[in-house]
Coordinates of C-alpha atoms in Angstrom, one line a residue:
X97 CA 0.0 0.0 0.0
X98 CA 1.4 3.4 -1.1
X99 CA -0.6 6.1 0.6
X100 CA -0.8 9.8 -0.3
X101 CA 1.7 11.4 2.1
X102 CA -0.8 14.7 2.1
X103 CA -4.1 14.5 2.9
X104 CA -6.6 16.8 2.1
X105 CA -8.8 19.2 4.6
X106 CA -12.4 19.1 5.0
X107 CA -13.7 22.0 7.1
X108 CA -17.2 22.4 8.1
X109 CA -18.1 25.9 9.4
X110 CA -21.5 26.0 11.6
X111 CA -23.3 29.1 11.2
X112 CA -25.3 29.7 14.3
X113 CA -28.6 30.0 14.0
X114 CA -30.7 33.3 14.8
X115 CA -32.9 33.4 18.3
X116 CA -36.7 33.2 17.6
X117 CA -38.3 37.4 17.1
X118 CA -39.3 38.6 19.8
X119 CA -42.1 41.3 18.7
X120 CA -43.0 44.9 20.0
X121 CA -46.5 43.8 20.4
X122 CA -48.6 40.5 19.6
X123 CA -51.7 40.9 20.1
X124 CA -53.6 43.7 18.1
X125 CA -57.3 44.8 18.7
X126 CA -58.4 47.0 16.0
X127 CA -60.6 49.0 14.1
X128 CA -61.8 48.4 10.7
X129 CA -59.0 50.6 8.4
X130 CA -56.5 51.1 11.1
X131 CA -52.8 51.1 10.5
X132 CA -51.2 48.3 12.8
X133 CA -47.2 48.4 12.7
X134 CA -45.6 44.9 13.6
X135 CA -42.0 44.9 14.7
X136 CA -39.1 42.5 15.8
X137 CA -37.2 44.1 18.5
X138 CA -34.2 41.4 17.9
X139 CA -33.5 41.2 14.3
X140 CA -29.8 42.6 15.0
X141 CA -29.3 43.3 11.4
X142 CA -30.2 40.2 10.3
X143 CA -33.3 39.8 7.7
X144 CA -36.4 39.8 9.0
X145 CA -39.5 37.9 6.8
X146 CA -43.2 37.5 7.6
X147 CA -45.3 34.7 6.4
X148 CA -49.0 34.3 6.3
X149 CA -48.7 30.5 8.4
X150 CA -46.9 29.4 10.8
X151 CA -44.9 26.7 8.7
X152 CA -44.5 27.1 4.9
X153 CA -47.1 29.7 3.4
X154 CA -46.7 33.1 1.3
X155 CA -43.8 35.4 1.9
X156 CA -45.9 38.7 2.2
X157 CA -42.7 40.9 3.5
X158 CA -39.6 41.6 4.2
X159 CA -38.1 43.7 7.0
X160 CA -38.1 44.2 10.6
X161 CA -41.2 46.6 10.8
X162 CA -44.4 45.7 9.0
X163 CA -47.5 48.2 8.3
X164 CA -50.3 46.3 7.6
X165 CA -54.1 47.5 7.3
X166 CA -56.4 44.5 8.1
X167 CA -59.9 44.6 7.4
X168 CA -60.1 41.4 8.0
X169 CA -59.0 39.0 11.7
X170 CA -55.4 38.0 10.6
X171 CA -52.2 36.7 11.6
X172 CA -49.0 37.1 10.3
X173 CA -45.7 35.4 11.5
X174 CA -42.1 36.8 11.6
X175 CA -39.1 34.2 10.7
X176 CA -35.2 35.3 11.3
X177 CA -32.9 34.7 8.7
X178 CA -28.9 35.7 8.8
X179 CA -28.7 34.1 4.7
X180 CA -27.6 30.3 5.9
X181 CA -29.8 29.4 8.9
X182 CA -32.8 30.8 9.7
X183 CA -34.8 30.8 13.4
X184 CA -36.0 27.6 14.8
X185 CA -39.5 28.7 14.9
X186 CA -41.5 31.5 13.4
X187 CA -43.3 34.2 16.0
X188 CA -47.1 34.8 15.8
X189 CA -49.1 38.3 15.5
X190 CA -52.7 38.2 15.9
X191 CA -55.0 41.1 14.7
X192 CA -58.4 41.3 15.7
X193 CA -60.2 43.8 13.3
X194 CA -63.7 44.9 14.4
X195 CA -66.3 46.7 12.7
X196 CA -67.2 50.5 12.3
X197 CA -70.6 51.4 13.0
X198 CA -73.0 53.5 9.9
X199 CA -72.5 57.1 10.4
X200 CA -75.7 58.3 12.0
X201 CA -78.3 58.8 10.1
X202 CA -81.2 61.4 11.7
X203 CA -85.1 61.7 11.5
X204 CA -84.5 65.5 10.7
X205 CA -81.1 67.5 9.9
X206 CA -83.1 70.4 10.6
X207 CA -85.3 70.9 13.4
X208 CA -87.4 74.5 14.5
X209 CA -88.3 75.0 17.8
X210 CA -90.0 78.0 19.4
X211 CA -87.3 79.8 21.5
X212 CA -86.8 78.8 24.8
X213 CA -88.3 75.6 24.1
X214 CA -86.1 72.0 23.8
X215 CA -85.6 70.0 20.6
X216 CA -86.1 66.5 20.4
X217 CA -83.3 64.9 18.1
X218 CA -83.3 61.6 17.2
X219 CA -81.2 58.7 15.3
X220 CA -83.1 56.8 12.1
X221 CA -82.6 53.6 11.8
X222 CA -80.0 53.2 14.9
X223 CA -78.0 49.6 15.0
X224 CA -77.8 47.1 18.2
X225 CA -74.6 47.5 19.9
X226 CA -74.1 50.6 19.2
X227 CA -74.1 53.7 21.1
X228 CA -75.1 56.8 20.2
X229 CA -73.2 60.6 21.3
X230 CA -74.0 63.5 21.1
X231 CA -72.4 66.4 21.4
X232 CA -71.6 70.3 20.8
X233 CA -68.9 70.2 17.8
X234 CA -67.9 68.9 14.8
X235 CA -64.4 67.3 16.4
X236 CA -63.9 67.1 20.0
X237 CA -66.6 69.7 22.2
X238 CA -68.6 68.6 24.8
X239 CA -70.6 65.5 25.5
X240 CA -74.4 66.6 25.5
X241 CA -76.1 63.0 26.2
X242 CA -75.7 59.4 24.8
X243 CA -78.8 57.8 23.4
X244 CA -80.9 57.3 20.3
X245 CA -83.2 60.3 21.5
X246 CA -81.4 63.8 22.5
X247 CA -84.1 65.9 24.4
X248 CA -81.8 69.6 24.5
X249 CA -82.1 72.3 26.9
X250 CA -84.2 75.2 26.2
X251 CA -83.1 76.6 22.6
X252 CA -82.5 80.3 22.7
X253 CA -80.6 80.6 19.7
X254 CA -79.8 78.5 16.4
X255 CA -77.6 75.8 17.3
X256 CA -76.0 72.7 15.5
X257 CA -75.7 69.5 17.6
X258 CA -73.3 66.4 16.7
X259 CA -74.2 62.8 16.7
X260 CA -71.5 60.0 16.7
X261 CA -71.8 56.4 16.5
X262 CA -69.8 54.1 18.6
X263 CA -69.4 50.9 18.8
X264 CA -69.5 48.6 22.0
X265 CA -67.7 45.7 21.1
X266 CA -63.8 47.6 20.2
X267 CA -64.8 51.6 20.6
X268 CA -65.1 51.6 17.2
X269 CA -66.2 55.5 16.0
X270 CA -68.1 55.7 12.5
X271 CA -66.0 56.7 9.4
X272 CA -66.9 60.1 7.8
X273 CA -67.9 62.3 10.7
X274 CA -70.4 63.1 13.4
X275 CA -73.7 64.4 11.6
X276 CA -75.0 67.7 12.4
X277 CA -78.4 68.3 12.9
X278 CA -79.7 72.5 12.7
X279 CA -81.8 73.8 15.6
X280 CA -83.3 76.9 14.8
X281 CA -85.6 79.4 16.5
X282 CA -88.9 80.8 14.8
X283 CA -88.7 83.9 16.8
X284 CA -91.3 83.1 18.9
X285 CA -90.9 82.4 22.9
X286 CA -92.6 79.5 24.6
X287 CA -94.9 80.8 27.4
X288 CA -93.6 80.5 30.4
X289 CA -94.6 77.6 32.8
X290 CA -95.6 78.5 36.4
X291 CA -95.4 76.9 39.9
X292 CA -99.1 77.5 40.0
X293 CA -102.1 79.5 38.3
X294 CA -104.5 79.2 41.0
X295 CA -103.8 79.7 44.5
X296 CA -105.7 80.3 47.7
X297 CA -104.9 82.5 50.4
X298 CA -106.5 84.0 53.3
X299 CA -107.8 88.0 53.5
X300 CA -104.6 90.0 53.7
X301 CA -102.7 87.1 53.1
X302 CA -99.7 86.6 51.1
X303 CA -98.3 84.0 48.3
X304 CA -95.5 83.7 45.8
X305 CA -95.7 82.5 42.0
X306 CA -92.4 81.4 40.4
X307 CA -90.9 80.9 37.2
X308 CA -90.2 76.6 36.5
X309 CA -87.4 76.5 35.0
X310 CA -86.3 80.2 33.8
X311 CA -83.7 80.2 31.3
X312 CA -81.2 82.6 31.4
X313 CA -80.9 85.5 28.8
X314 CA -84.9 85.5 28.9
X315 CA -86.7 88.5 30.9
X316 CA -90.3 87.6 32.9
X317 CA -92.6 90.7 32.4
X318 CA -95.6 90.5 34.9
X319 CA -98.5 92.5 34.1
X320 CA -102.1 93.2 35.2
X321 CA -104.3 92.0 32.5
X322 CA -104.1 89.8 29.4
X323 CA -103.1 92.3 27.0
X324 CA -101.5 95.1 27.4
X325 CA -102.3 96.5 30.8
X326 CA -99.3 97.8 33.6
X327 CA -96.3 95.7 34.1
X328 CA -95.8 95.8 37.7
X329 CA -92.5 93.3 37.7
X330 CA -89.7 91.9 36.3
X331 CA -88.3 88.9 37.4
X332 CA -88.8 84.8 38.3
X333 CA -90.8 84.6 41.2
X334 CA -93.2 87.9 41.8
X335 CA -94.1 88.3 45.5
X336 CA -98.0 89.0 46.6
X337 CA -98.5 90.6 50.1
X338 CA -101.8 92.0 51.9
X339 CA -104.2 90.1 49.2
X340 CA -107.8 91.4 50.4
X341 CA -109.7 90.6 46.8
X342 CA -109.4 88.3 43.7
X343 CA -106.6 89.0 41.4
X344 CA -105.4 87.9 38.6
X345 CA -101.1 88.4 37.1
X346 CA -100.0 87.4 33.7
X347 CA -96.7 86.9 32.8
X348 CA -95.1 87.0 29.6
X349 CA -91.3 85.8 28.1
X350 CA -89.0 88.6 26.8
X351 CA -86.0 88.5 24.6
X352 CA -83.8 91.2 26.1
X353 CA -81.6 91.1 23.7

């Protein structure tokens, strides 16, 4: 036997493999159209993919943050690869997408009141699980009530109220806007309501009539007869002292300004 006095080298190199991804965040609840960013926070430089299963599937992207805009429940899964080995196991992110809510539609966009009277507002055709907002703006303001029906305050001037739908399974808000609904005034005040219009006293006697629910900016005129007659006060509550006969006091709503 005559064997080669040189043998020749065989080297094998082992490339570590990469550590599973470790995400930013896995677990997504979302609204239909929202923007959901998906991150690995250990990719270290090396290449980051995402699949659509959890073994095999679609490559749907490469890179260690991924905008995605579900409209559907989804998961994706990240996979580290350094170019020879890849991770032992791919990492799961789970989007839950749930659904907007109609915009509101209304019975009226445009509703007339006399002034100092409330407005009745109301949704058309509202869904289940949904609540309904109301409020004093466009964007943002103040919330005025929630519910299908909005009685308001006493209108004194045209005003536009705001109606958003929201749902209760994931806050969901409806696309395109609140809807605004006009409240005007005809010019006319409603009469005012009283805390009686019939009371009995004894001779030289005194009583007290009041104003229910006097709303500010609006002046009380009390007077001696039905039309026109003498005003003998201003005010909410008008004070009768030393009563010795029947008598009658009407009072009437004024504008002031």
């Amino acid at each position: 036997s005559c064997p080669n006095p040189n043998r020749a080298a065989a080297t094998a190199n082992v490339t570590p493999s990469p550590l599973p991804p470790v995400l930013a965040n896995d677990t997504f609840n979302v609204c239909t159209g929202d923007n959901v960013i998906l991150a690995v926070t250990n990719a270290n430089g090396a290449t980051v993919n995402w699949y659509d299963a959890a073994v095999g599937g679609n490559l749907v992207f490469t890179g260690p943050t991924f905008q995605v805009t579900p409209v559907v429940n989804i998961n994706y899964f990240a996979e580290i690869t350094n170019g020879t080995c890849t991770s032992p196991s791919r990492k799961q992110a789970t989007i839950t997408v749930n659904a907007r809510p109609a915009k509101p539609g209304v019975v009226s966009t445009n509703v007339t009141v006399c002034a100092g009277s409330p407005a009745q507002l109301q949704v058309l055709t509202p869904e289940a699980n949904v609540t309904y907002d109301w409020y004093d703006a466009a964007v943002g303001g103040t919330l005025k009530h929630s519910g299908i029906i909005y009685t308001t305050d006493p209108i004194t001037q045209n005003t536009i109220f705001y109606v958003q739908a929201t749902s209760t399974v994931g806050g969901c808000i409806n696309n395109g806007g609140r809807t605004a609904v006009n409240v005007n005034t005809d010019g006319q005040l409603a009469a005012p309501s009283l805390s009686a219009t019939q009371t009995e006293v004894c001779y030289g006697g005194s009583t007290s009539i009041s104003i229910i629910n006097p709303i500010n900016g609006i002046q009380y005129k009390w007077f001696d007869a039905a039309v026109g007659g003498n005003q003998i006060f201003v005010g909410t509550t008008l004070k009768i002292n030393n009563l010795t006969a029947n008598v009658s006091y009407f009072v009437e709503a004024d504008n002031a300004n």
